[in-house]
Coordinates of C-alpha atoms in Angstrom, one line a residue:
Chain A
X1 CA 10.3 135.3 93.7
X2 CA 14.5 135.1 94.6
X3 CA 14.9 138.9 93.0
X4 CA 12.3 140.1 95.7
X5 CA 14.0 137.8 98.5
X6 CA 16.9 139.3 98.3
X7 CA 15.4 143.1 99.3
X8 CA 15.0 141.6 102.5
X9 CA 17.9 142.3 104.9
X10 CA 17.2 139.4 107.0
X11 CA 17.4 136.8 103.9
X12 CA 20.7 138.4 103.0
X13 CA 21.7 138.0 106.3
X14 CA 20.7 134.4 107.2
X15 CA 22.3 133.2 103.2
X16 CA 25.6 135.0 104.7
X17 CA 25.4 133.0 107.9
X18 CA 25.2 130.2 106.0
X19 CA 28.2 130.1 104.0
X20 CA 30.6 131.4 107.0
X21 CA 28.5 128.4 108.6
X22 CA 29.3 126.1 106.0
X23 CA 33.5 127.3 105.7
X24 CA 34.2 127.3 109.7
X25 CA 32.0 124.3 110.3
X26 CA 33.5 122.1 107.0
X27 CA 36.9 122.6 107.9
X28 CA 36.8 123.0 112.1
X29 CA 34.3 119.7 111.9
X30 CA 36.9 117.8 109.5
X31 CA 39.6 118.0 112.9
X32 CA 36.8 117.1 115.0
X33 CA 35.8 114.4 113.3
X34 CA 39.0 113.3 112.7
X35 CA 40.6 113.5 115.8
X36 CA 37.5 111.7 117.3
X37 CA 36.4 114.7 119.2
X38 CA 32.3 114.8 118.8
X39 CA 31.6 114.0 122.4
X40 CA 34.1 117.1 123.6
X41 CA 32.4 119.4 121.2
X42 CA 29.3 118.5 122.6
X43 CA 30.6 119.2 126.2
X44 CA 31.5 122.4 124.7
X45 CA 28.3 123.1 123.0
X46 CA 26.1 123.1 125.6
X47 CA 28.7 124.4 128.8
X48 CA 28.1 127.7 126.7
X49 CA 24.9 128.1 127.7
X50 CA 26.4 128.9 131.0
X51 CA 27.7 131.5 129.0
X52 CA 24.1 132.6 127.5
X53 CA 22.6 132.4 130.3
X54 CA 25.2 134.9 132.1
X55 CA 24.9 137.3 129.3
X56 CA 21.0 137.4 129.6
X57 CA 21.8 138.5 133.2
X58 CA 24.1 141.1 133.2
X59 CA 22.7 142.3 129.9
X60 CA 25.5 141.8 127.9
X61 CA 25.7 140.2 124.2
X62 CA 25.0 136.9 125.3
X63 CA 27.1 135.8 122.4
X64 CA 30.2 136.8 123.3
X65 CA 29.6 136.2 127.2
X66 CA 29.2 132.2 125.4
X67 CA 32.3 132.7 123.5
X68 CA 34.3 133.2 126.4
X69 CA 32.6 130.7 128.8
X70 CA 33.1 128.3 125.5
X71 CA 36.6 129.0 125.4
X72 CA 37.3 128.7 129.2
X73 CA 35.5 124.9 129.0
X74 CA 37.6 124.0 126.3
X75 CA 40.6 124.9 127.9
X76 CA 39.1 123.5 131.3
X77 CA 38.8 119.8 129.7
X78 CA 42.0 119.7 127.8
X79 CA 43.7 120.8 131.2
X80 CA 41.7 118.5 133.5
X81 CA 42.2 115.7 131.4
X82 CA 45.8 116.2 130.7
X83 CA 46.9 117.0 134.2
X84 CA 44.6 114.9 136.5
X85 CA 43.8 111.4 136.3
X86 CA 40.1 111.8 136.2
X87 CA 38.9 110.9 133.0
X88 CA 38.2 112.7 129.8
X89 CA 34.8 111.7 129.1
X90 CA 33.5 112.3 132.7
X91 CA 35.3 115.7 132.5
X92 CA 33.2 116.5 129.5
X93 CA 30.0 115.1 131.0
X94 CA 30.5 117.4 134.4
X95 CA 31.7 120.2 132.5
X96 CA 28.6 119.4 130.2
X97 CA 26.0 119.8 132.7
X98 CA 27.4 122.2 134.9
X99 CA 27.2 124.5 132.1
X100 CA 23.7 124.0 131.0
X101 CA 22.7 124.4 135.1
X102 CA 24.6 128.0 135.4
X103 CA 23.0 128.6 132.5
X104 CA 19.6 127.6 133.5
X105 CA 19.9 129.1 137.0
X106 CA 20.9 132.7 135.7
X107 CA 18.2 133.0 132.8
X108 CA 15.6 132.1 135.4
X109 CA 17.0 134.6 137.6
X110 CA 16.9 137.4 135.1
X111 CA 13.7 139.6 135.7
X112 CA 11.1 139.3 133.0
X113 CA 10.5 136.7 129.9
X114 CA 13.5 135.8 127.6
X115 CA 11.8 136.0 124.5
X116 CA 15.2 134.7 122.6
X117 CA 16.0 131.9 124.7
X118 CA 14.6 129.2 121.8
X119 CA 16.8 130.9 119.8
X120 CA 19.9 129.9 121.1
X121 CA 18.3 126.2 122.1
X122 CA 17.0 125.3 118.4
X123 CA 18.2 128.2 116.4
X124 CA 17.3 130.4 114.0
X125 CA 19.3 131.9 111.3
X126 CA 16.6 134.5 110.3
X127 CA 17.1 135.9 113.5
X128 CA 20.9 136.5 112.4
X129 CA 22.2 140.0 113.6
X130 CA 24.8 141.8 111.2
X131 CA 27.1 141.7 114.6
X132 CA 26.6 138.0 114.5
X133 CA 27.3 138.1 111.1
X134 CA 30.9 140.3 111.5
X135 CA 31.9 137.9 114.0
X136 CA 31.4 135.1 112.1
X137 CA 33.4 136.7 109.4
X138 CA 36.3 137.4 111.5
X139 CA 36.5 133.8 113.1
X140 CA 36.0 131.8 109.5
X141 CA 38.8 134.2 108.3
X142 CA 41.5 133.6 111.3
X143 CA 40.4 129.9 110.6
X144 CA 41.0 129.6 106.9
X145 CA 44.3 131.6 107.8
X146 CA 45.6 129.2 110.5
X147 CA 44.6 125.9 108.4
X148 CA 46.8 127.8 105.6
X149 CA 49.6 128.3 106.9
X150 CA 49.8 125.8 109.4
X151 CA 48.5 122.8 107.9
X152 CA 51.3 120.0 108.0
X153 CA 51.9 121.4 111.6
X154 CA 48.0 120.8 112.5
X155 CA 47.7 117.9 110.3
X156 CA 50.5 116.0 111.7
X157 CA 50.2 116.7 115.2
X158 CA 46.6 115.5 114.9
X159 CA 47.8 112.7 113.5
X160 CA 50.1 111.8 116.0
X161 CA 51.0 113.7 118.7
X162 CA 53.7 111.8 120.3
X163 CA 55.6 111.4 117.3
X164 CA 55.0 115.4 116.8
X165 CA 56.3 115.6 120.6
X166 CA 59.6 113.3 119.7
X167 CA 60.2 116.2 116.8
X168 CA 59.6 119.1 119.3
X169 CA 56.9 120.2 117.4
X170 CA 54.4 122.7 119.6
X171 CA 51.7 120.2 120.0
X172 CA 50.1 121.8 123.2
X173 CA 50.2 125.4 122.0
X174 CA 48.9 123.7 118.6
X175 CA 46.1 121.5 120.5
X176 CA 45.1 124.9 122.7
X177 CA 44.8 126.8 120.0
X178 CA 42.6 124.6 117.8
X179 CA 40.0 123.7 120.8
X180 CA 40.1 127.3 121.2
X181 CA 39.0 127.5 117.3
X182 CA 36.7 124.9 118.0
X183 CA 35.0 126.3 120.9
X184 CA 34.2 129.7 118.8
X185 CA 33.0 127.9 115.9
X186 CA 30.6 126.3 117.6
X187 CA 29.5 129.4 119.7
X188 CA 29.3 131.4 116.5
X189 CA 27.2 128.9 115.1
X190 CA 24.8 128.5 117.9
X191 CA 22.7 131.2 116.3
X192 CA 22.3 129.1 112.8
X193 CA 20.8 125.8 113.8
X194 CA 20.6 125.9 117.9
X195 CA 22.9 124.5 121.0
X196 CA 21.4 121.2 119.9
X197 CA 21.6 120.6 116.5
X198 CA 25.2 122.4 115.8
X199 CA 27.0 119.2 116.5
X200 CA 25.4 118.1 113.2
X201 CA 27.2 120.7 110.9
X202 CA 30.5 119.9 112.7
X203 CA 29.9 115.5 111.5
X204 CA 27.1 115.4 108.6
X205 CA 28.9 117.1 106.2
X206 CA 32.2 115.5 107.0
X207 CA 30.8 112.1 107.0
X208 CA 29.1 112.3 103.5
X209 CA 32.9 113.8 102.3
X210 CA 34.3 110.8 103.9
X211 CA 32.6 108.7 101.6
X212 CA 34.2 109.8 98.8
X213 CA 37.6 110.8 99.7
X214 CA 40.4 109.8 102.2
X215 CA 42.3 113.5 102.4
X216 CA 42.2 115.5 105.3
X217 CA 42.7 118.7 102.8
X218 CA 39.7 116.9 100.7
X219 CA 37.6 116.4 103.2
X220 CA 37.2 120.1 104.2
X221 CA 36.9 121.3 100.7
X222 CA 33.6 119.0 100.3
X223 CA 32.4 119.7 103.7
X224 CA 32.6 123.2 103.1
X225 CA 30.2 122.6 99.9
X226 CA 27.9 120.2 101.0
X227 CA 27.2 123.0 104.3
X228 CA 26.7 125.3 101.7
X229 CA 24.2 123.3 100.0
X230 CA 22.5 121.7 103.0
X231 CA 22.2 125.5 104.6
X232 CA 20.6 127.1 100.9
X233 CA 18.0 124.3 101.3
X234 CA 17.4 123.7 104.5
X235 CA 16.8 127.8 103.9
X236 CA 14.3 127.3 101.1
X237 CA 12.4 124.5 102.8
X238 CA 11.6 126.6 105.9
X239 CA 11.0 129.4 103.6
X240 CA 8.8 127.3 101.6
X241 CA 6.7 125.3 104.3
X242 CA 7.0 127.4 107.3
X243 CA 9.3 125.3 109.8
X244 CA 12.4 126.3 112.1
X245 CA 15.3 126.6 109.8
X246 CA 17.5 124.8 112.2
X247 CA 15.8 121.7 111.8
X248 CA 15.5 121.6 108.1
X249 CA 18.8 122.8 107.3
X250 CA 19.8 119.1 109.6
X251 CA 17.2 117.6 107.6
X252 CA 18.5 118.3 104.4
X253 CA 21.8 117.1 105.4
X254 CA 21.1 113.8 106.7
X255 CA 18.9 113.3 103.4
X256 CA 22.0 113.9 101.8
X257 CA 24.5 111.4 104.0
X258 CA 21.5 108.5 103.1
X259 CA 21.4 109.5 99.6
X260 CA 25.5 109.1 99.5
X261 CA 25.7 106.0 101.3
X262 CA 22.7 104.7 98.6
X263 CA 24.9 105.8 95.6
X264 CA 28.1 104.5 97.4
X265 CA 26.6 100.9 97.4
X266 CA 25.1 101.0 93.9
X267 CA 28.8 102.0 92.6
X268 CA 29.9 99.6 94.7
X269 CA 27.7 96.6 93.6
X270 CA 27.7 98.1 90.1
X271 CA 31.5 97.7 90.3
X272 CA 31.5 94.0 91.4
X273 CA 29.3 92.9 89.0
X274 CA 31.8 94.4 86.1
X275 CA 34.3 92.8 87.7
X276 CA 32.5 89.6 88.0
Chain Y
X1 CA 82.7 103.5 118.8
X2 CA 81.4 106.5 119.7
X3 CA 79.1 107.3 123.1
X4 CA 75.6 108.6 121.4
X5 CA 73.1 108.8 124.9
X6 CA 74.3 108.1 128.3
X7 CA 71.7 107.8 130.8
X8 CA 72.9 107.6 134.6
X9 CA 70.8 106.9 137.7
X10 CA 67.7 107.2 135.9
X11 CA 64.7 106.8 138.2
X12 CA 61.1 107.4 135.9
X13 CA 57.4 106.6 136.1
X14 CA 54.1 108.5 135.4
X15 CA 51.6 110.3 137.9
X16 CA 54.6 109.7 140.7
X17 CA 54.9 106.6 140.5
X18 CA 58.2 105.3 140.2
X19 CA 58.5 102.5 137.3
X20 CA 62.0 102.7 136.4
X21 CA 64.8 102.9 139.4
X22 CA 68.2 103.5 138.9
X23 CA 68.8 102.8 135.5
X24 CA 72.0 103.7 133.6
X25 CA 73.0 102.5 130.3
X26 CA 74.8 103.6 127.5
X27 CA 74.1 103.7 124.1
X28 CA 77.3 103.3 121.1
X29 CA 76.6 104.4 117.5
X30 CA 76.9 100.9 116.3
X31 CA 74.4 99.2 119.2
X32 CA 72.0 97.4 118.0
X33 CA 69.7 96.7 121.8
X34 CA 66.8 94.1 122.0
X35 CA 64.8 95.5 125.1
X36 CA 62.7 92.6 126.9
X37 CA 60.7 92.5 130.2
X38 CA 57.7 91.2 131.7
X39 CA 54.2 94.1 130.7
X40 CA 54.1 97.1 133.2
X41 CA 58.0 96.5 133.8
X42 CA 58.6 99.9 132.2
X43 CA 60.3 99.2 128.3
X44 CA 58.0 101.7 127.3
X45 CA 58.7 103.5 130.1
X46 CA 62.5 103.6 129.3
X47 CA 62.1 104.9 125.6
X48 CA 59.9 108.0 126.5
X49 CA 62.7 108.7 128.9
X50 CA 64.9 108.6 125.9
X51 CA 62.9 110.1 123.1
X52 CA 62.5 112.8 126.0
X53 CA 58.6 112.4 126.3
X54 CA 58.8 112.2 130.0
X55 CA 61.5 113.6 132.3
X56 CA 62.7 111.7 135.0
X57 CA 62.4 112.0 138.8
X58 CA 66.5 111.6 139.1
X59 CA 69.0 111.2 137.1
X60 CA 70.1 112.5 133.8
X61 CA 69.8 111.7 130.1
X62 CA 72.4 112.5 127.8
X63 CA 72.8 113.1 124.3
X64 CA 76.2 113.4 122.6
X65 CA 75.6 114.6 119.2
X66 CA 78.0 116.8 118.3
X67 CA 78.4 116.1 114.6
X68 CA 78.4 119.2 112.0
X69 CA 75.6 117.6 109.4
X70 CA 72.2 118.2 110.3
X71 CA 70.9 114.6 111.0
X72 CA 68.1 114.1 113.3
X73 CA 69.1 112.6 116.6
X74 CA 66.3 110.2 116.9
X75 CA 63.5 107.9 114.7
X76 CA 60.9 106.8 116.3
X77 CA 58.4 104.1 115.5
X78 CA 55.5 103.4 118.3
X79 CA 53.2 100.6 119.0
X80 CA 51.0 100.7 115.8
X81 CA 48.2 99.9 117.7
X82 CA 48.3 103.7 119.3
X83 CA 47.9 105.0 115.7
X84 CA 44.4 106.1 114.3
X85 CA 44.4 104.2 110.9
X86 CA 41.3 105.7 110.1
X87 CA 42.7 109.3 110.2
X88 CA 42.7 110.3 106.4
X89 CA 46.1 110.7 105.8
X90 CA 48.5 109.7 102.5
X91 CA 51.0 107.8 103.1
X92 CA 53.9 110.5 101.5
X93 CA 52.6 112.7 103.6
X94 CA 53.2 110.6 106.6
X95 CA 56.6 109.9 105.4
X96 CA 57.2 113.7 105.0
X97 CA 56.1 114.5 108.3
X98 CA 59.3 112.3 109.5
X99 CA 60.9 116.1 108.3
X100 CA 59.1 118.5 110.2
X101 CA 61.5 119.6 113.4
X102 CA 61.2 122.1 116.2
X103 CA 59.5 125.1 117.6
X104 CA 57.5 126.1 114.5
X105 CA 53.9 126.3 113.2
X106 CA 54.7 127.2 109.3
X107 CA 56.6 124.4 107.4
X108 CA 56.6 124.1 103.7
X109 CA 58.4 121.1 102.2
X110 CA 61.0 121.2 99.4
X111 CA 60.9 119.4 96.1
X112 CA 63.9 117.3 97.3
X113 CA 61.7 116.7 100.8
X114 CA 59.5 115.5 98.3
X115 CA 62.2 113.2 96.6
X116 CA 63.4 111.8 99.9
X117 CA 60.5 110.5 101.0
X118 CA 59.9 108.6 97.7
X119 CA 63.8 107.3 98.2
X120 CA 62.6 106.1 101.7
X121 CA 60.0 104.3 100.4
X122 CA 61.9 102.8 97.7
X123 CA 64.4 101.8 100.2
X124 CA 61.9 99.8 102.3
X125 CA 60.2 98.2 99.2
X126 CA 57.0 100.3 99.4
X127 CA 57.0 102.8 96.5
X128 CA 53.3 101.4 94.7
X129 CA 51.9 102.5 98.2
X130 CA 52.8 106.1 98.2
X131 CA 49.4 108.0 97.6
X132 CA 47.3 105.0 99.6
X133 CA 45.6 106.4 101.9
X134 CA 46.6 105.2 105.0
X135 CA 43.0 103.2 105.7
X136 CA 43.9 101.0 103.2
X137 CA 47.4 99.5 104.2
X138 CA 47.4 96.3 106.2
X139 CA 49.4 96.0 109.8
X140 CA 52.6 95.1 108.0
X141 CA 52.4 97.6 105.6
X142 CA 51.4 100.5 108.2
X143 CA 54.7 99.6 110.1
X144 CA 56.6 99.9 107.1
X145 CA 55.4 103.5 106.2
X146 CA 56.1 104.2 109.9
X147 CA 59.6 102.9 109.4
X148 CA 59.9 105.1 106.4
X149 CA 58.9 108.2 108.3
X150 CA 61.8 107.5 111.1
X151 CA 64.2 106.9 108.7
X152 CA 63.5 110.1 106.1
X153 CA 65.3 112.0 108.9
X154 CA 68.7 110.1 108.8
X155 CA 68.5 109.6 112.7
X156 CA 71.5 108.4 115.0
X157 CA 69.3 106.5 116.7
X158 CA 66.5 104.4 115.9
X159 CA 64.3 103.3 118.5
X160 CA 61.2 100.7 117.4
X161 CA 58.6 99.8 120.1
X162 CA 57.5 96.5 119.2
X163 CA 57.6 96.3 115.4
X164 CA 56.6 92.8 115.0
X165 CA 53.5 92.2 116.9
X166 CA 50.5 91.9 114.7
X167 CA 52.6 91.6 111.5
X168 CA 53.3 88.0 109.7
X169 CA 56.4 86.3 109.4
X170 CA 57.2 87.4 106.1
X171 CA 56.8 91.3 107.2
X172 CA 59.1 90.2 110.2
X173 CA 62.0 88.6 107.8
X174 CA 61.8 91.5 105.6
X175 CA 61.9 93.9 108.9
X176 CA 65.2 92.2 110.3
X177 CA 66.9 92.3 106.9
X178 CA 66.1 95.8 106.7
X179 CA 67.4 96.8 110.1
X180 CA 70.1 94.7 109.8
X181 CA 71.4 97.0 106.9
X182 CA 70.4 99.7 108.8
X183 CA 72.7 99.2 111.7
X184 CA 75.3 100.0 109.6
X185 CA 74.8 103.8 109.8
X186 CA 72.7 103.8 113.3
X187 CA 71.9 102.4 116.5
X188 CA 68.9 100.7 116.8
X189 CA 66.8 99.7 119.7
X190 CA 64.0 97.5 119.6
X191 CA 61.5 96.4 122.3
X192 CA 60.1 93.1 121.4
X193 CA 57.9 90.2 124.0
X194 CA 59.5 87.7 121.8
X195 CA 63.2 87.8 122.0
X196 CA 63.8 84.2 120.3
X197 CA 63.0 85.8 116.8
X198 CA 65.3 88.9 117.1
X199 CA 68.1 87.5 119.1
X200 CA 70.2 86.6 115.5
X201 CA 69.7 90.1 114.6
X202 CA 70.8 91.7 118.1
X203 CA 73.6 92.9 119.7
X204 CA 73.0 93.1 123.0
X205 CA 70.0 92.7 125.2
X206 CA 68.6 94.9 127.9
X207 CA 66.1 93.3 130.8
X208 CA 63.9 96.1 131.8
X209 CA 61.8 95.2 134.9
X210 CA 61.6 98.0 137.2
X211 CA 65.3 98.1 136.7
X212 CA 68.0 97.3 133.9
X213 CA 70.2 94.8 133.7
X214 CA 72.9 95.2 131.0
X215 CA 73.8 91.1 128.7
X216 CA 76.5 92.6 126.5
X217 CA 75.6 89.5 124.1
X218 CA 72.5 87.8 122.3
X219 CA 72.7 84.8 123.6
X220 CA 71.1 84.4 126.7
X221 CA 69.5 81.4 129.0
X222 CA 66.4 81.3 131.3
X223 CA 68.8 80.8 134.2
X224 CA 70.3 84.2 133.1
X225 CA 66.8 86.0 132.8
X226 CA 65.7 84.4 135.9
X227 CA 68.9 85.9 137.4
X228 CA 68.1 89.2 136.1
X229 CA 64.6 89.1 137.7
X230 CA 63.2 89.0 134.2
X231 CA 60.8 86.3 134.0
X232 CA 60.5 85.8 130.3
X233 CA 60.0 82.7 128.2
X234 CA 62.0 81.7 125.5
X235 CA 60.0 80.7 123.0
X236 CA 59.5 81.3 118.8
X237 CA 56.8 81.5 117.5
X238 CA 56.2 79.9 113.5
X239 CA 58.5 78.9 111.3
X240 CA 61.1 82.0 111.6
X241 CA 64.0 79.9 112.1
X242 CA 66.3 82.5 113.9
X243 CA 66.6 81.1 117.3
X244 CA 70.8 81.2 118.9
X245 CA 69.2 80.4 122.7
X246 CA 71.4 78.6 124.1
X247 CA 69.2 75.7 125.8
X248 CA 69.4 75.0 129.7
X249 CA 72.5 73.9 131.1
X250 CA 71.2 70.8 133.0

């Protein structure tokens, strides 16, 4: 049954998107989660719809139009936040909605049905274009680059940025550059699981790791697998029984955090009675 | 005695506000300052204007560093409370990041990086912690491995922003007798709410309420402080027996 899968250009396709998923998702989500910034990347997340929905209209790749809209939010919060005194979490709520309305407002506007639209909204990685796929490439490879060789920089401003500011360390071209990261990853992987589930790749996979280990670099590494592994079956279960692969590649993931957390507290209790 | 930072006129705040007016003071390589004030009357406000995290409105901040050996001008060790201590971090690698200087984003330690920052440890009594994660250390124990990380740098001047609140008085003990051997080979300044426990350990003592006003001693009375516009009790708290105030005069 797999040999004759694999003839298929879209299966090829959508196991590709999943392990560039899985790699800029497992090691962007680890700084995220980190650095506590799940609610931001879900401002970010859905202000690119603005970007989608501009694309739709002027006809161009609505992926990249969402990259750049992406990008320009990120940039937006970290700059209102930082210079104004308005707060941070209202910035991401306004910047949040007002995305998701441009977006709204220009794919109504746009003449005829947009057959795709769900796409974007709830994903779907057979749908995955070899563009998609390139683009994907190229952003988990600058990623894996940058973490390389910059690592104790990122790590360490992350960790404390005013200490990293006493050292003259670069901590805003640093913080730029990563939202910027962060804001393409989650563009890029829109098209796997949907503007609403994509939050999930960026915190399941790094919660489960944090289960089991307490080092940044660590973290990542399992991430990175356990994405891998939640994608292939989340892949095989829509396969199997016919339902959108965004929401049982999530499925498959959280089944995996509950299962972790259960062998966590057998070890645990298992532990204490030993001891006992 | 040798002038390390002069600041002169200095007026500071954040989002225009003025906090700070016209402070000058000057800082010796052998000082060892106790900073006290009322909250809001700008100590922190004062050490970012040192550690050059905000630049003031007027006035100028000086460094005179001019030594040959590369030593790091500054430590720093902030409120602990501001620290993530769930951020999955080791605590060498904390300590090592006490190393990492200037404008660059590649940085690759050394193997004697590496043995420093176990000789820091050691210094400060923490070696068994060094691959904890940083989760697991208690208040005390956090300050300690954020001591290390100022210190791995050899600075001039070491600046702690309340060290001792949320830590026992064992951690505290420890803490002064560390310090104490510490001024030996650096200025310290240390911004504490209770002065009665560091005053033994100080040299002098700053009053920071909107403005500065200089006690070129450690011994200091509530008729003094209340002179100085800084309304601040004297009191100790527990059994640390440290207290030199001198008591009221009538």
């Amino acid at each position: 049954m797999l040999a004759e899968l694999f003839e298929y250009k879209f299966i090829v396709n959508s196991l590709l998107a999943g392990i560039l998923a899985s790699i800029s998702c497992g090691i962007i989500g680890t700084y995220i989660v980190t650095r506590r910034m799940v609610f931001l990347s879900g401002g970010i997340t859905h202000a690119s719809f603005g970007g989608i929905g501009i694309g739709y209209y002027f006809g161009f790749n609505p992926v990249i139009a969402a990259a750049i809209f992406a990008v320009f939010s990120a940039l937006g919060i970290e700059f209102l936040s930082k210079k104004t005194d308005v707060r941070e979490d209202s910035v991401i709520g306004i910047l949040w909605s007002l995305g998701m309305a441009i977006g709204i407002i220009f794919v109504f506007i746009t003449p005829g049905y947009a057959p795709n639209l769900m796409t974007y909204l709830f994903g779907s990685i057979l749908t995955v274009s070899t563009l998609d796929i390139i683009l994907m490439a190229i952003v988990s490879v600058v990623i894996i680059l940058i973490f390389i060789f910059f690592y104790h920089t990122i790590l360490f401003v992350a960790y404390d940025q005013e200490f990293a500011q006493t050292h003259k360390l670069p901590v805003n071209f640093i913080n730029n550059l990563l939202i910027s990261l962060v804001a393409l990853t989650i563009v890029l992987n829109i098209k796997v699981v949907g503007i609403i589930l994509v939050i999930s790749l960026l915190t399941i996979p790094q919660s489960i790791a944090n289960l089991f280990t307490n080092e940044f670099k660590n973290i990542i590494i399992i991430s990175i697998v356990i994405g891998l592994i939640g994608a292939l079956m989340g892949l095989l279960i829509s396969y199997q029984i016919n339902i959108p692969s965004g929401a049982s590649i999530i499925f498959s993931l959280v089944i995996f955090f509950i299962l972790a957390k259960m062998f966590q507290i057998i070890k645990h209790k298992i532990l204490l009675k030993i001891n006992a | 005695m040798k002038k390390l930072v002069e600041l002169k006129s200095v007026y500071a705040g954040y989002n225009d506000e003025v906090i700070l007016t016209d402070v000058s003071l000057d800082i010796y390589d052998n000082d060892f300052i106790g900073i006290i004030g009322p909250n809001g009357g700008g100590k922190t406000t004062l050490l970012k204007v040192i550690l050059g995290l905000i630049k003031p409105y007027k006035g100028t901040v000086k460094f005179y560093t001019n030594d040959t050996h590369k030593r790091n001008k500054i430590g720093y060790l902030p409120q602990f409370n501001k620290i993530d201590q769930k951020f999955p971090i080791k605590v060498i690698d904390i300590v090592l990041s006490g190393l990492i200087f200037g404008n660059k984003l590649f940085f690759k330690y050394s193997k004697s990086d590496y043995t420093k920052a176990c000789d820091t440890l050691k210094r400060i009594g923490i070696s068994n912690l060094k691959d904890y994660p940083v989760g697991a250390l208690s208040g005390g124990q956090l300050q300690k491995v954020l001591l290390a990380r100022a210190l791995i740098s050899s600075p001039r001047l070491l600046i702690l922003d309340e060290p001792n609140t949320y830590v026992d008085n064992q951690f505290e003990g420890e803490l002064y007798k560390i310090l104490e051997e510490l001024n030996n080979e650096m200025a310290i300044i240390i911004v504490s709410h209770d002065i009665g426990t560091i005053a033994s350990y100080i040299k002098t003592i700053a009053c920071v309420n909107r403005s500065l006003h200089y006690h070129k001693s450690n011994k200091i009375t509530e008729a003094q402080l209340a002179s100085y516009n800084c309304p601040i009790k004297l009191i100790t708290h527990g059994e640390v027996p440290h207290t030199v105030l001198s008591k009221h005069n009538h």
